[in-house]
mmCIF file of C-alpha atoms in Angstrom:
data_model
loop_
_atom_site.group_PDB
_atom_site.id
_atom_site.type_symbol
_atom_site.label_atom_id
_atom_site.label_comp_id
_atom_site.label_asym_id
_atom_site.label_seq_id
_atom_site.Cartn_x
_atom_site.Cartn_y
_atom_site.Cartn_z
ATOM 1 C CA MET A 769 -15.596 -4.337 -68.842
ATOM 2 C CA MET A 770 -18.833 -3.053 -67.303
ATOM 3 C CA ASN A 771 -20.616 -6.322 -68.070
ATOM 4 C CA PHE A 772 -17.809 -8.204 -66.322
ATOM 5 C CA LEU A 773 -17.896 -5.915 -63.273
ATOM 6 C CA ARG A 774 -21.671 -5.961 -62.938
ATOM 7 C CA ASN A 775 -22.469 -9.597 -63.750
ATOM 8 C CA SER A 776 -19.475 -11.867 -63.273
ATOM 9 C CA LYS A 777 -19.156 -14.131 -60.231
ATOM 10 C CA ILE A 778 -15.390 -13.845 -60.632
ATOM 11 C CA ALA A 779 -15.637 -10.041 -60.467
ATOM 12 C CA ALA A 780 -17.915 -10.335 -57.414
ATOM 13 C CA GLY A 781 -15.247 -12.442 -55.722
ATOM 14 C CA LEU A 782 -12.460 -10.007 -56.609
ATOM 15 C CA LEU A 783 -14.601 -7.108 -55.426
ATOM 16 C CA VAL A 784 -14.856 -8.732 -51.996
ATOM 17 C CA PHE A 785 -11.101 -8.307 -51.566
ATOM 18 C CA LEU A 786 -11.202 -4.684 -52.732
ATOM 19 C CA ARG A 787 -14.251 -3.965 -50.570
ATOM 20 C CA VAL A 788 -12.697 -5.513 -47.460
ATOM 21 C CA TYR A 789 -9.369 -3.754 -48.050
ATOM 22 C CA ILE A 790 -10.989 -0.330 -48.400
ATOM 23 C CA GLY A 791 -13.400 -1.094 -45.562
ATOM 24 C CA TYR A 792 -10.545 -2.046 -43.269
ATOM 25 C CA GLN A 793 -8.721 1.196 -44.084
ATOM 26 C CA TRP A 794 -11.823 3.237 -43.233
ATOM 27 C CA MET A 795 -12.714 1.250 -40.131
ATOM 28 C CA VAL A 796 -9.229 1.437 -38.612
ATOM 29 C CA ALA A 797 -8.991 5.174 -39.300
ATOM 30 C CA GLY A 798 -12.377 5.876 -37.735
ATOM 31 C CA TYR A 799 -11.854 3.561 -34.767
ATOM 32 C CA GLY A 800 -8.497 5.184 -34.029
ATOM 33 C CA LYS A 801 -10.052 8.632 -34.064
ATOM 34 C CA ILE A 802 -12.972 7.604 -31.843
ATOM 35 C CA THR A 803 -10.963 5.683 -29.254
ATOM 36 C CA GLY A 804 -7.948 7.982 -29.318
ATOM 37 C CA GLY A 805 -9.953 10.862 -27.863
ATOM 38 C CA GLN A 806 -7.604 13.393 -29.427
ATOM 39 C CA PHE A 807 -9.144 13.892 -32.875
ATOM 40 C CA ASP A 808 -10.381 17.398 -33.611
ATOM 41 C CA ALA A 809 -10.978 18.381 -37.227
ATOM 42 C CA SER A 810 -10.540 22.112 -36.576
ATOM 43 C CA GLY A 811 -6.730 22.035 -36.862
ATOM 44 C CA TYR A 812 -6.927 20.097 -40.126
ATOM 45 C CA LEU A 813 -9.567 22.496 -41.457
ATOM 46 C CA GLN A 814 -7.505 25.550 -40.486
ATOM 47 C CA GLY A 815 -4.494 24.075 -42.270
ATOM 48 C CA ALA A 816 -6.532 23.469 -45.425
ATOM 49 C CA VAL A 817 -7.906 27.035 -45.324
ATOM 50 C CA ALA A 818 -4.357 28.389 -44.933
ATOM 51 C CA ALA A 819 -3.208 26.252 -47.882
ATOM 52 C CA SER A 820 -5.843 27.887 -50.102
ATOM 53 C CA GLY A 821 -4.069 31.237 -50.106
ATOM 54 C CA GLY A 822 -0.679 32.554 -51.073
ATOM 55 C CA ASP A 823 1.300 32.391 -54.305
ATOM 56 C CA ASN A 824 1.118 28.607 -54.777
ATOM 57 C CA PRO A 825 -2.054 27.373 -53.099
ATOM 58 C CA ALA A 826 -2.344 23.613 -52.536
ATOM 59 C CA VAL A 827 -6.110 23.935 -51.985
ATOM 60 C CA GLN A 828 -8.442 25.581 -54.463
ATOM 61 C CA ALA A 829 -9.867 28.915 -53.336
ATOM 62 C CA TRP A 830 -13.519 27.836 -53.654
ATOM 63 C CA TRP A 831 -12.890 24.855 -51.360
ATOM 64 C CA GLY A 832 -10.987 27.023 -48.891
ATOM 65 C CA THR A 833 -13.939 29.428 -48.832
ATOM 66 C CA PHE A 834 -16.336 26.535 -48.148
ATOM 67 C CA LEU A 835 -14.145 25.230 -45.338
ATOM 68 C CA GLU A 836 -13.801 28.676 -43.788
ATOM 69 C CA ALA A 837 -17.494 29.599 -44.071
ATOM 70 C CA VAL A 838 -19.151 26.225 -43.398
ATOM 71 C CA ALA A 839 -16.790 23.605 -41.994
ATOM 72 C CA LEU A 840 -14.738 25.645 -39.514
ATOM 73 C CA PRO A 841 -17.739 27.192 -37.740
ATOM 74 C CA ASN A 842 -19.135 23.646 -37.459
ATOM 75 C CA ALA A 843 -15.849 21.897 -36.692
ATOM 76 C CA GLU A 844 -17.412 19.862 -33.879
ATOM 77 C CA LEU A 845 -20.022 18.459 -36.277
ATOM 78 C CA PHE A 846 -17.376 17.706 -38.917
ATOM 79 C CA THR A 847 -15.217 16.000 -36.281
ATOM 80 C CA PHE A 848 -18.157 13.742 -35.400
ATOM 81 C CA LEU A 849 -19.010 13.081 -39.057
ATOM 82 C CA VAL A 850 -15.451 12.154 -39.988
ATOM 83 C CA MET A 851 -14.863 9.815 -37.031
ATOM 84 C CA TRP A 852 -18.165 7.979 -37.250
ATOM 85 C CA GLY A 853 -18.399 8.218 -41.035
ATOM 86 C CA GLU A 854 -15.049 6.479 -41.435
ATOM 87 C CA LEU A 855 -15.967 3.747 -38.940
ATOM 88 C CA LEU A 856 -19.438 3.087 -40.350
ATOM 89 C CA VAL A 857 -18.346 3.169 -44.003
ATOM 90 C CA GLY A 858 -15.577 0.722 -43.139
ATOM 91 C CA MET A 859 -17.866 -1.677 -41.300
ATOM 92 C CA ALA A 860 -20.500 -1.545 -44.049
ATOM 93 C CA LEU A 861 -17.952 -2.253 -46.789
ATOM 94 C CA ILE A 862 -16.443 -5.154 -44.865
ATOM 95 C CA LEU A 863 -19.875 -6.664 -44.230
ATOM 96 C CA GLY A 864 -21.095 -5.872 -47.749
ATOM 97 C CA ILE A 865 -24.231 -4.119 -46.513
ATOM 98 C CA PHE A 866 -25.527 -1.076 -48.390
ATOM 99 C CA THR A 867 -22.314 -1.433 -50.371
ATOM 100 C CA ASN A 868 -23.013 1.130 -53.078
ATOM 101 C CA PHE A 869 -24.160 3.798 -50.616
ATOM 102 C CA SER A 870 -21.202 3.100 -48.341
ATOM 103 C CA ALA A 871 -18.766 3.305 -51.246
ATOM 104 C CA LEU A 872 -20.372 6.583 -52.343
ATOM 105 C CA MET A 873 -19.974 8.042 -48.845
ATOM 106 C CA GLY A 874 -16.389 6.804 -48.717
ATOM 107 C CA ILE A 875 -15.464 8.341 -52.053
ATOM 108 C CA THR A 876 -17.127 11.597 -50.958
ATOM 109 C CA MET A 877 -14.896 11.693 -47.869
ATOM 110 C CA ASN A 878 -11.854 10.842 -49.992
ATOM 111 C CA PHE A 879 -12.574 13.702 -52.371
ATOM 112 C CA ALA A 880 -13.065 16.071 -49.424
ATOM 113 C CA PHE A 881 -9.645 15.054 -48.092
ATOM 114 C CA LEU A 882 -8.076 15.416 -51.552
ATOM 115 C CA PHE A 883 -9.677 18.831 -52.039
ATOM 116 C CA SER A 884 -8.231 19.815 -48.654
ATOM 117 C CA GLY A 885 -4.696 19.050 -49.806
ATOM 118 C CA THR A 886 -4.178 15.587 -48.298
ATOM 119 C CA VAL A 887 -2.539 13.103 -50.607
ATOM 120 C CA SER A 888 -1.772 9.982 -48.529
ATOM 121 C CA THR A 889 -3.689 6.909 -49.813
ATOM 122 C CA ASN A 890 -6.798 8.880 -50.759
ATOM 123 C CA ALA A 891 -6.191 8.791 -54.520
ATOM 124 C CA GLN A 892 -5.624 5.018 -54.434
ATOM 125 C CA MET A 893 -8.798 4.583 -52.362
ATOM 126 C CA VAL A 894 -10.767 6.672 -54.875
ATOM 127 C CA LEU A 895 -9.574 4.482 -57.740
ATOM 128 C CA ILE A 896 -10.537 1.248 -55.980
ATOM 129 C CA THR A 897 -13.881 2.700 -54.879
ATOM 130 C CA VAL A 898 -14.704 3.633 -58.485
ATOM 131 C CA PHE A 899 -14.609 -0.074 -59.332
ATOM 132 C CA ILE A 900 -16.868 -0.900 -56.383
ATOM 133 C CA ILE A 901 -19.403 1.756 -57.389
ATOM 134 C CA ALA A 902 -19.252 0.796 -61.080
ATOM 135 C CA ALA A 903 -19.928 -2.838 -60.179
ATOM 136 C CA GLY A 904 -23.269 -1.872 -58.668
ATOM 137 C CA ALA A 905 -25.080 -4.697 -56.871
ATOM 138 C CA ASN A 906 -22.370 -7.190 -57.838
ATOM 139 C CA ALA A 907 -20.007 -5.525 -55.348
ATOM 140 C CA GLY A 908 -22.223 -6.691 -52.473
ATOM 141 C CA LYS A 909 -23.170 -10.050 -53.960
ATOM 142 C CA TYR A 910 -20.937 -11.888 -51.501
ATOM 143 C CA GLY A 911 -21.998 -9.904 -48.481
ATOM 144 C CA LEU A 912 -25.099 -8.995 -46.519
ATOM 145 C CA ASP A 913 -26.527 -7.133 -49.526
ATOM 146 C CA ARG A 914 -27.313 -10.551 -50.974
ATOM 147 C CA TRP A 915 -30.136 -10.866 -48.431
ATOM 148 C CA VAL A 916 -30.814 -7.326 -47.223
ATOM 149 C CA ILE A 917 -31.480 -5.660 -50.587
ATOM 150 C CA PRO A 918 -34.030 -8.249 -51.810
ATOM 151 C CA PHE A 919 -35.726 -8.134 -48.403
ATOM 152 C CA LEU A 920 -36.018 -4.339 -48.530
ATOM 153 C CA LYS A 921 -37.269 -4.415 -52.122
ATOM 154 C CA GLU A 922 -39.924 -6.940 -51.158
ATOM 155 C CA ARG A 923 -41.004 -4.923 -48.107
ATOM 156 C CA THR A 924 -41.247 -1.657 -50.051
ATOM 157 C CA THR A 925 -43.220 -3.395 -52.803
ATOM 158 C CA ILE A 926 -45.684 -4.717 -50.212
ATOM 159 C CA ILE A 927 -46.020 -1.264 -48.651
ATOM 160 C CA LYS A 928 -46.582 0.366 -52.072
ATOM 161 C CA LYS A 929 -49.191 -2.272 -52.924
ATOM 162 C CA ARG A 930 -51.057 -1.685 -49.655
ATOM 163 C CA LYS A 931 -51.011 2.065 -50.256
ATOM 164 C CA GLN A 932 -52.359 1.606 -53.796
ATOM 165 C CA ASP A 933 -55.080 -0.737 -52.503
ATOM 166 C CA LYS A 934 -56.135 1.862 -49.912
ATOM 167 C CA GLU A 935 -56.247 4.587 -52.559
ATOM 168 C CA VAL A 936 -58.383 2.420 -54.855
ATOM 169 C CA ALA A 937 -60.728 1.538 -51.976
ATOM 170 C CA ALA A 938 -61.053 5.195 -50.961
ATOM 171 C CA ALA A 939 -61.870 6.281 -54.534
#
């Protein structure tokens, strides 16, 4: 299965559909929050903190403590990160640029939402994103990663070589 995901052209083609689907979901969510002008994460965070207490908590206590101690005091930052994170992850997945990193950031947001008690489509998005991450470079084969990643590898190799040459010359 892993060999198929990581090396198959057929898998790369199927991953395009999964990548674009997930990317579209993220992009639309982020764009709506940015252009709507009404999004403020503080209410959501307060609700998640409240759901971490009581007889039947829907949010684990450790996560509620994190939200109360870290996220709520920085709700403005988290509002910004969620809006722009969703938009940028979505655009990157659609374009197939920095696909693995984008998928990792997307799954991180999904887990944060799941930990906070949201069900919605987050579990489905996590499952699809696992396939994208497991596929590695093949997930971006039919996207901008096809050109960007080799270019960056070449540039960093040249920079490393120049640095090594300078160190040898200085020694």
